[in-house]
């Protein structure tokens, strides 16, 4: 039986992880394929391609498909100008370039035919953003002897529990992030504007080696703190104003994230402190509820109960946490894989990683939030950050 030990792999010093780690991942995906009766998996999700091979590029808007077969080496079908990134970041021994005048799907189909895979049981990532309906229809028409099956979730299932190498990388990101959030908090004072704060955060994080994030950093002041996923727009900080941060640090496409609220002096709106107390209680309650074997909805219930205890249950309506790890824009999370939310019965496992978010807002009035990137341990959870989670009065 073909295993990852049979792969041709290019070893070089630019790989994010060891070849042993990539073999471990590949074997898990091969196992998932066999379990679902899939002979060839067409991987179109950028995070999944990166997870399996190390290949990364911000140019993933161009066509890309990793062909993973049960009994032969994989091949990355990719735009010719992106081929250099396969050589730079991945262990792949073979690529199939697409020239800009060629039709990408036709090249991918020809590659399947050349490798004797055109009549196989093909797994399609049906839920992937990069698998449009038109492509699925074209595959059905062009490969009449193939059987198309849903291959969604096979790679994601391998990704959700992190390895020791992945956790070590996420810890490094969290250490950079502690310095980045400290730099942001250190800039907060009356009269400074959001842009100046954001500029300093970027300077520090990039200087430490953080790469482009899956989401932009969020820096908001005053009544703009109520904007979900809002970025800096130059608003100046006034006395008693809240200032809200949500930041990440990223290396090799892995991230850690943190959310924090500060105030320039005592908040002029007393509700800011009340919301902060509820948010911090919710964050702690969620962390206390995390341990292996607990259904994912239990920590979510614990968070909501903490908000209710503070009389703000009607103001808390988001999930408690989402899986975090490998990311490309437009997200730094893996919430499409797993979240701590109502109705999620899957059991927590050691070395799952989550971004816990405890926050709420009232549009055009206030927004408050605190978060933690954590790992599920053998008997609880580990917070990757050392930065104090509190309402920082500056």
Short mmCIF file of N, CA and C in Angstrom, two decimals, residues 69-214:
data_model
loop_
_atom_site.label_atom_id
_atom_site.label_comp_id
_atom_site.label_asym_id
_atom_site.label_seq_id
_atom_site.Cartn_x
_atom_site.Cartn_y
_atom_site.Cartn_z
N UNK A 69 -3.16 11.43 -5.47
CA UNK A 69 -3.63 10.07 -5.81
C UNK A 69 -3.14 9.09 -4.76
N UNK A 70 -3.84 7.98 -4.63
CA UNK A 70 -3.50 6.99 -3.61
C UNK A 70 -2.20 6.27 -3.90
N UNK A 71 -1.78 6.22 -5.16
CA UNK A 71 -0.67 5.35 -5.51
C UNK A 71 0.39 6.01 -6.38
N UNK A 72 0.48 7.35 -6.32
CA UNK A 72 1.53 8.03 -7.07
C UNK A 72 1.81 9.40 -6.46
N UNK A 73 2.94 9.98 -6.88
CA UNK A 73 3.31 11.29 -6.35
C UNK A 73 2.28 12.35 -6.75
N UNK A 74 2.12 13.36 -5.91
CA UNK A 74 1.19 14.43 -6.26
C UNK A 74 1.80 15.36 -7.31
N UNK A 75 0.93 16.12 -7.96
CA UNK A 75 1.38 17.15 -8.89
C UNK A 75 0.54 18.40 -8.65
N UNK A 76 1.19 19.55 -8.65
CA UNK A 76 0.49 20.82 -8.48
C UNK A 76 0.29 21.44 -9.86
N UNK A 77 -0.97 21.58 -10.24
CA UNK A 77 -1.32 22.25 -11.49
C UNK A 77 -1.52 23.72 -11.14
N UNK A 78 -0.68 24.59 -11.71
CA UNK A 78 -0.62 25.96 -11.21
C UNK A 78 -0.18 26.90 -12.32
N UNK A 79 -0.58 28.13 -12.20
CA UNK A 79 -0.16 29.16 -13.15
C UNK A 79 1.37 29.22 -13.23
N UNK A 80 1.88 29.33 -14.45
CA UNK A 80 3.34 29.27 -14.67
C UNK A 80 4.08 30.28 -13.80
N UNK A 81 3.57 31.48 -13.68
CA UNK A 81 4.29 32.51 -12.92
C UNK A 81 4.32 32.23 -11.43
N UNK A 82 3.50 31.29 -10.95
CA UNK A 82 3.49 30.92 -9.53
C UNK A 82 4.36 29.70 -9.24
N UNK A 83 4.90 29.08 -10.29
CA UNK A 83 5.68 27.86 -10.10
C UNK A 83 6.88 28.07 -9.17
N UNK A 84 7.47 29.25 -9.23
CA UNK A 84 8.63 29.50 -8.38
C UNK A 84 8.31 29.32 -6.90
N UNK A 85 7.07 29.61 -6.52
CA UNK A 85 6.69 29.47 -5.11
C UNK A 85 6.60 28.00 -4.70
N UNK A 86 6.29 27.12 -5.64
CA UNK A 86 6.33 25.69 -5.35
C UNK A 86 7.75 25.26 -5.06
N UNK A 87 8.70 25.76 -5.83
CA UNK A 87 10.10 25.39 -5.61
C UNK A 87 10.64 26.03 -4.33
N UNK A 88 10.17 27.23 -4.03
CA UNK A 88 10.68 27.97 -2.87
C UNK A 88 10.16 27.44 -1.54
N UNK A 89 8.88 27.08 -1.49
CA UNK A 89 8.24 26.80 -0.20
C UNK A 89 7.83 25.35 0.01
N UNK A 90 7.75 24.56 -1.06
CA UNK A 90 7.20 23.20 -0.91
C UNK A 90 8.26 22.14 -1.14
N UNK A 91 7.88 20.92 -0.80
CA UNK A 91 8.73 19.77 -1.05
C UNK A 91 8.38 19.08 -2.37
N UNK A 92 7.44 19.62 -3.11
CA UNK A 92 6.93 18.96 -4.31
C UNK A 92 8.03 18.68 -5.33
N UNK A 93 7.94 17.51 -5.95
CA UNK A 93 8.89 17.12 -6.99
C UNK A 93 8.35 17.37 -8.39
N UNK A 94 7.05 17.67 -8.50
CA UNK A 94 6.47 17.85 -9.83
C UNK A 94 5.39 18.93 -9.82
N UNK A 95 5.44 19.78 -10.83
CA UNK A 95 4.38 20.75 -11.07
C UNK A 95 3.96 20.65 -12.53
N UNK A 96 2.76 21.11 -12.81
CA UNK A 96 2.27 21.22 -14.18
C UNK A 96 1.88 22.67 -14.41
N UNK A 97 2.71 23.43 -15.14
CA UNK A 97 2.42 24.85 -15.32
C UNK A 97 1.29 25.10 -16.31
N UNK A 98 0.58 26.21 -16.04
CA UNK A 98 -0.48 26.69 -16.93
C UNK A 98 -0.02 28.04 -17.48
N UNK A 99 0.07 28.15 -18.79
CA UNK A 99 0.41 29.42 -19.40
C UNK A 99 -0.83 30.30 -19.46
N UNK A 100 -0.63 31.60 -19.48
CA UNK A 100 -1.75 32.52 -19.35
C UNK A 100 -2.73 32.47 -20.51
N UNK A 101 -2.31 31.92 -21.65
CA UNK A 101 -3.25 31.80 -22.77
C UNK A 101 -3.99 30.46 -22.77
N UNK A 102 -3.63 29.58 -21.81
CA UNK A 102 -4.27 28.26 -21.73
C UNK A 102 -5.48 28.30 -20.81
N UNK A 103 -6.40 27.37 -21.03
CA UNK A 103 -7.57 27.25 -20.19
C UNK A 103 -7.19 26.35 -19.01
N UNK A 104 -7.21 26.85 -17.77
CA UNK A 104 -6.67 26.09 -16.64
C UNK A 104 -7.30 24.72 -16.45
N UNK A 105 -8.61 24.64 -16.53
CA UNK A 105 -9.26 23.36 -16.28
C UNK A 105 -8.87 22.33 -17.33
N UNK A 106 -8.68 22.78 -18.56
CA UNK A 106 -8.26 21.87 -19.63
C UNK A 106 -6.88 21.29 -19.33
N UNK A 107 -5.99 22.12 -18.78
CA UNK A 107 -4.66 21.63 -18.41
C UNK A 107 -4.76 20.61 -17.28
N UNK A 108 -5.61 20.89 -16.29
CA UNK A 108 -5.76 19.96 -15.18
C UNK A 108 -6.33 18.63 -15.66
N UNK A 109 -7.33 18.67 -16.53
CA UNK A 109 -7.93 17.43 -17.06
C UNK A 109 -6.91 16.66 -17.88
N UNK A 110 -6.12 17.36 -18.69
CA UNK A 110 -5.08 16.69 -19.48
C UNK A 110 -4.05 16.03 -18.56
N UNK A 111 -3.78 16.65 -17.44
CA UNK A 111 -2.83 16.08 -16.47
C UNK A 111 -3.40 14.79 -15.87
N UNK A 112 -4.68 14.79 -15.54
CA UNK A 112 -5.31 13.57 -15.06
C UNK A 112 -5.22 12.46 -16.11
N UNK A 113 -5.48 12.81 -17.34
CA UNK A 113 -5.44 11.81 -18.42
C UNK A 113 -4.03 11.28 -18.61
N UNK A 114 -3.04 12.16 -18.59
CA UNK A 114 -1.65 11.75 -18.78
C UNK A 114 -1.19 10.80 -17.68
N UNK A 115 -1.72 10.98 -16.48
CA UNK A 115 -1.32 10.15 -15.34
C UNK A 115 -2.23 8.93 -15.13
N UNK A 116 -3.15 8.70 -16.08
CA UNK A 116 -4.03 7.54 -16.00
C UNK A 116 -5.09 7.62 -14.93
N UNK A 117 -5.54 8.84 -14.64
CA UNK A 117 -6.48 9.06 -13.53
C UNK A 117 -7.85 9.55 -13.99
N UNK A 118 -8.06 9.60 -15.28
CA UNK A 118 -9.30 10.19 -15.80
C UNK A 118 -10.53 9.34 -15.54
N UNK A 119 -10.35 8.08 -15.19
CA UNK A 119 -11.51 7.22 -14.91
C UNK A 119 -11.57 6.82 -13.44
N UNK A 120 -10.92 7.58 -12.59
CA UNK A 120 -10.83 7.23 -11.17
C UNK A 120 -12.03 7.76 -10.40
N UNK A 121 -12.10 7.38 -9.15
CA UNK A 121 -13.08 7.95 -8.22
C UNK A 121 -12.48 9.24 -7.68
N UNK A 122 -12.95 10.36 -8.21
CA UNK A 122 -12.36 11.67 -7.93
C UNK A 122 -13.07 12.35 -6.77
N UNK A 123 -12.30 12.80 -5.81
CA UNK A 123 -12.86 13.58 -4.71
C UNK A 123 -12.77 15.06 -5.03
N UNK A 124 -13.90 15.74 -4.99
CA UNK A 124 -13.99 17.17 -5.28
C UNK A 124 -14.29 17.90 -3.97
N UNK A 125 -13.55 18.96 -3.71
CA UNK A 125 -13.84 19.78 -2.51
C UNK A 125 -15.06 20.65 -2.82
N UNK A 126 -16.23 20.06 -2.67
CA UNK A 126 -17.47 20.72 -3.09
C UNK A 126 -17.77 21.98 -2.29
N UNK A 127 -17.31 22.04 -1.05
CA UNK A 127 -17.61 23.21 -0.22
C UNK A 127 -16.55 24.29 -0.32
N UNK A 128 -15.49 24.07 -1.10
CA UNK A 128 -14.41 25.05 -1.21
C UNK A 128 -14.85 26.26 -2.02
N UNK A 129 -14.38 27.43 -1.62
CA UNK A 129 -14.67 28.65 -2.37
C UNK A 129 -14.12 28.56 -3.79
N UNK A 130 -13.08 27.76 -3.99
CA UNK A 130 -12.40 27.71 -5.27
C UNK A 130 -12.91 26.58 -6.17
N UNK A 131 -14.03 25.99 -5.82
CA UNK A 131 -14.66 24.99 -6.67
C UNK A 131 -16.00 25.53 -7.13
N UNK A 132 -16.03 26.35 -8.19
CA UNK A 132 -17.30 26.91 -8.64
C UNK A 132 -18.18 25.88 -9.33
N UNK A 133 -19.44 26.16 -9.40
CA UNK A 133 -20.41 25.25 -10.04
C UNK A 133 -20.00 24.98 -11.48
N UNK A 134 -19.55 26.02 -12.18
CA UNK A 134 -19.18 25.85 -13.59
C UNK A 134 -18.06 24.83 -13.74
N UNK A 135 -17.10 24.83 -12.82
CA UNK A 135 -16.00 23.87 -12.89
C UNK A 135 -16.50 22.45 -12.64
N UNK A 136 -17.39 22.30 -11.68
CA UNK A 136 -17.94 20.97 -11.39
C UNK A 136 -18.67 20.42 -12.62
N UNK A 137 -19.46 21.27 -13.25
CA UNK A 137 -20.18 20.84 -14.45
C UNK A 137 -19.21 20.46 -15.57
N UNK A 138 -18.16 21.25 -15.72
CA UNK A 138 -17.18 20.98 -16.78
C UNK A 138 -16.45 19.67 -16.52
N UNK A 139 -16.11 19.38 -15.27
CA UNK A 139 -15.47 18.11 -14.94
C UNK A 139 -16.39 16.94 -15.25
N UNK A 140 -17.64 17.08 -14.91
CA UNK A 140 -18.62 16.01 -15.17
C UNK A 140 -18.70 15.72 -16.66
N UNK A 141 -18.71 16.78 -17.47
CA UNK A 141 -18.83 16.61 -18.92
C UNK A 141 -17.54 16.06 -19.53
N UNK A 142 -16.39 16.50 -19.05
CA UNK A 142 -15.12 16.14 -19.67
C UNK A 142 -14.60 14.77 -19.23
N UNK A 143 -15.09 14.26 -18.10
CA UNK A 143 -14.59 12.99 -17.56
C UNK A 143 -15.75 12.01 -17.36
N UNK A 144 -16.35 11.54 -18.45
CA UNK A 144 -17.53 10.68 -18.33
C UNK A 144 -17.25 9.35 -17.65
N UNK A 145 -16.00 8.90 -17.65
CA UNK A 145 -15.67 7.61 -17.04
C UNK A 145 -15.28 7.73 -15.57
N UNK A 146 -15.17 8.95 -15.10
CA UNK A 146 -14.82 9.16 -13.69
C UNK A 146 -16.07 9.17 -12.83
N UNK A 147 -15.88 8.86 -11.55
CA UNK A 147 -16.95 8.98 -10.56
C UNK A 147 -16.60 10.13 -9.65
N UNK A 148 -17.44 11.16 -9.61
CA UNK A 148 -17.16 12.34 -8.80
C UNK A 148 -17.81 12.19 -7.42
N UNK A 149 -16.99 12.30 -6.39
CA UNK A 149 -17.44 12.17 -5.00
C UNK A 149 -17.09 13.44 -4.24
N UNK A 150 -17.77 13.67 -3.14
CA UNK A 150 -17.49 14.85 -2.32
C UNK A 150 -16.28 14.57 -1.43
N UNK A 151 -15.20 15.30 -1.67
CA UNK A 151 -14.00 15.16 -0.87
C UNK A 151 -13.83 16.26 0.16
N UNK A 152 -14.89 17.02 0.41
CA UNK A 152 -14.81 18.12 1.37
C UNK A 152 -14.48 17.58 2.77
N UNK A 153 -13.61 18.28 3.45
CA UNK A 153 -13.35 17.97 4.84
C UNK A 153 -12.25 16.96 5.10
N UNK A 154 -11.75 16.30 4.07
CA UNK A 154 -10.72 15.28 4.31
C UNK A 154 -9.44 15.93 4.83
N UNK A 155 -8.97 16.97 4.15
CA UNK A 155 -7.75 17.64 4.62
C UNK A 155 -8.04 18.42 5.90
N UNK A 156 -9.19 19.05 5.98
CA UNK A 156 -9.54 19.81 7.17
C UNK A 156 -9.56 18.94 8.42
N UNK A 157 -10.01 17.70 8.28
CA UNK A 157 -10.02 16.79 9.42
C UNK A 157 -8.61 16.53 9.91
N UNK A 158 -7.66 16.48 9.00
CA UNK A 158 -6.26 16.31 9.40
C UNK A 158 -5.73 17.57 10.07
N UNK A 159 -6.22 18.74 9.64
CA UNK A 159 -5.69 20.01 10.13
C UNK A 159 -6.15 20.37 11.54
N UNK A 160 -7.31 19.89 11.97
CA UNK A 160 -7.93 20.46 13.17
C UNK A 160 -7.18 20.15 14.46
N UNK A 161 -6.48 19.02 14.52
CA UNK A 161 -5.64 18.70 15.68
C UNK A 161 -4.19 19.00 15.28
N UNK A 162 -3.55 19.87 16.01
CA UNK A 162 -2.23 20.36 15.63
C UNK A 162 -1.11 19.45 16.14
N UNK A 163 -0.02 19.44 15.39
CA UNK A 163 1.16 18.68 15.77
C UNK A 163 2.05 19.51 16.69
N UNK A 164 3.08 18.88 17.23
CA UNK A 164 4.02 19.61 18.08
C UNK A 164 4.72 20.72 17.30
N UNK A 165 5.05 20.48 16.03
CA UNK A 165 5.72 21.51 15.23
C UNK A 165 4.78 22.69 14.96
N UNK A 166 3.52 22.41 14.70
CA UNK A 166 2.55 23.50 14.48
C UNK A 166 2.36 24.33 15.74
N UNK A 167 2.25 23.66 16.87
CA UNK A 167 2.03 24.37 18.14
C UNK A 167 3.24 25.24 18.47
N UNK A 168 4.44 24.73 18.21
CA UNK A 168 5.65 25.53 18.47
C UNK A 168 5.63 26.79 17.61
N UNK A 169 5.21 26.68 16.36
CA UNK A 169 5.15 27.85 15.48
C UNK A 169 4.09 28.84 15.96
N UNK A 170 2.94 28.35 16.40
CA UNK A 170 1.90 29.24 16.90
C UNK A 170 2.33 29.95 18.18
N UNK A 171 3.10 29.26 19.02
CA UNK A 171 3.63 29.91 20.22
C UNK A 171 4.58 31.05 19.82
N UNK A 172 5.40 30.84 18.79
CA UNK A 172 6.29 31.90 18.33
C UNK A 172 5.48 33.09 17.83
N UNK A 173 4.41 32.82 17.11
CA UNK A 173 3.54 33.91 16.65
C UNK A 173 2.96 34.67 17.84
N UNK A 174 2.55 33.95 18.87
CA UNK A 174 1.97 34.60 20.05
C UNK A 174 2.98 35.47 20.76
N UNK A 175 4.24 35.05 20.79
CA UNK A 175 5.26 35.89 21.43
C UNK A 175 5.46 37.19 20.65
N UNK A 176 5.46 37.10 19.33
CA UNK A 176 5.53 38.33 18.52
C UNK A 176 4.31 39.19 18.77
N UNK A 177 3.17 38.54 18.87
CA UNK A 177 1.92 39.28 19.05
C UNK A 177 1.88 40.01 20.38
N UNK A 178 2.45 39.42 21.42
CA UNK A 178 2.51 40.11 22.71
C UNK A 178 3.25 41.44 22.58
N UNK A 179 4.32 41.44 21.79
CA UNK A 179 5.05 42.69 21.59
C UNK A 179 4.27 43.66 20.71
N UNK A 180 3.54 43.11 19.74
CA UNK A 180 2.74 43.97 18.88
C UNK A 180 1.60 44.65 19.62
N UNK A 181 0.91 43.91 20.48
CA UNK A 181 -0.20 44.51 21.22
C UNK A 181 0.35 45.48 22.26
N UNK A 182 1.50 45.16 22.84
CA UNK A 182 2.12 46.09 23.79
C UNK A 182 2.47 47.41 23.10
N UNK A 183 2.93 47.32 21.87
CA UNK A 183 3.26 48.54 21.11
C UNK A 183 2.01 49.36 20.84
N UNK A 184 0.93 48.68 20.50
CA UNK A 184 -0.33 49.40 20.25
C UNK A 184 -0.85 50.07 21.50
N UNK A 185 -0.87 49.34 22.59
CA UNK A 185 -1.35 49.91 23.86
C UNK A 185 -0.46 51.08 24.27
N UNK A 186 0.83 50.94 24.04
CA UNK A 186 1.76 52.00 24.41
C UNK A 186 1.57 53.28 23.62
N UNK A 187 0.88 53.21 22.49
CA UNK A 187 0.63 54.41 21.67
C UNK A 187 -0.65 55.13 22.06
N UNK A 188 -1.48 54.49 22.87
CA UNK A 188 -2.80 55.07 23.18
C UNK A 188 -2.66 56.23 24.15
N UNK A 189 -3.14 57.37 23.72
CA UNK A 189 -3.17 58.56 24.58
C UNK A 189 -4.12 59.58 23.94
N UNK A 190 -4.51 60.53 24.69
CA UNK A 190 -5.41 61.56 24.19
C UNK A 190 -4.76 62.31 23.03
N UNK A 191 -5.49 62.44 21.92
CA UNK A 191 -5.02 63.19 20.77
C UNK A 191 -4.38 62.37 19.68
N UNK A 192 -3.93 61.15 19.98
CA UNK A 192 -3.36 60.30 18.95
C UNK A 192 -4.49 59.78 18.07
N UNK A 193 -4.22 59.48 16.81
CA UNK A 193 -5.29 58.93 15.98
C UNK A 193 -5.05 57.45 15.67
N UNK A 194 -6.10 56.80 15.16
CA UNK A 194 -6.06 55.36 14.89
C UNK A 194 -4.93 55.00 13.94
N UNK A 195 -4.67 55.83 12.96
CA UNK A 195 -3.64 55.53 11.98
C UNK A 195 -2.26 55.45 12.61
N UNK A 196 -1.96 56.37 13.52
CA UNK A 196 -0.66 56.37 14.19
C UNK A 196 -0.49 55.10 15.02
N UNK A 197 -1.55 54.69 15.70
CA UNK A 197 -1.50 53.46 16.50
C UNK A 197 -1.26 52.26 15.59
N UNK A 198 -2.03 52.18 14.50
CA UNK A 198 -1.91 51.05 13.57
C UNK A 198 -0.52 51.00 12.93
N UNK A 199 0.02 52.18 12.60
CA UNK A 199 1.34 52.21 11.98
C UNK A 199 2.41 51.63 12.90
N UNK A 200 2.32 51.95 14.18
CA UNK A 200 3.30 51.43 15.13
C UNK A 200 3.15 49.92 15.31
N UNK A 201 1.93 49.44 15.33
CA UNK A 201 1.70 47.99 15.43
C UNK A 201 2.32 47.28 14.23
N UNK A 202 2.07 47.79 13.03
CA UNK A 202 2.65 47.18 11.84
C UNK A 202 4.17 47.23 11.88
N UNK A 203 4.73 48.35 12.30
CA UNK A 203 6.18 48.48 12.35
C UNK A 203 6.79 47.42 13.25
N UNK A 204 6.19 47.25 14.43
CA UNK A 204 6.74 46.29 15.39
C UNK A 204 6.56 44.86 14.91
N UNK A 205 5.37 44.51 14.48
CA UNK A 205 5.12 43.12 14.07
C UNK A 205 5.95 42.72 12.86
N UNK A 206 6.00 43.58 11.86
CA UNK A 206 6.80 43.26 10.68
C UNK A 206 8.28 43.19 11.05
N UNK A 207 8.71 44.09 11.92
CA UNK A 207 10.10 44.06 12.36
C UNK A 207 10.48 42.79 13.09
N UNK A 208 9.50 42.19 13.75
CA UNK A 208 9.74 40.93 14.47
C UNK A 208 9.68 39.71 13.56
N UNK A 209 9.23 39.90 12.33
CA UNK A 209 9.16 38.79 11.40
C UNK A 209 7.76 38.33 11.07
N UNK A 210 6.73 39.05 11.54
CA UNK A 210 5.37 38.67 11.19
C UNK A 210 5.10 39.00 9.73
N UNK A 211 4.42 38.10 9.05
CA UNK A 211 4.12 38.24 7.63
C UNK A 211 2.73 38.81 7.44
N UNK A 212 2.27 38.88 6.19
CA UNK A 212 0.94 39.46 5.96
C UNK A 212 -0.13 38.60 6.62
N UNK A 213 -1.07 39.23 7.32
CA UNK A 213 -2.06 38.45 8.08
C UNK A 213 -3.22 37.99 7.20
N UNK A 214 -4.00 37.06 7.76
CA UNK A 214 -5.18 36.59 7.05
C UNK A 214 -6.30 37.61 7.03
#
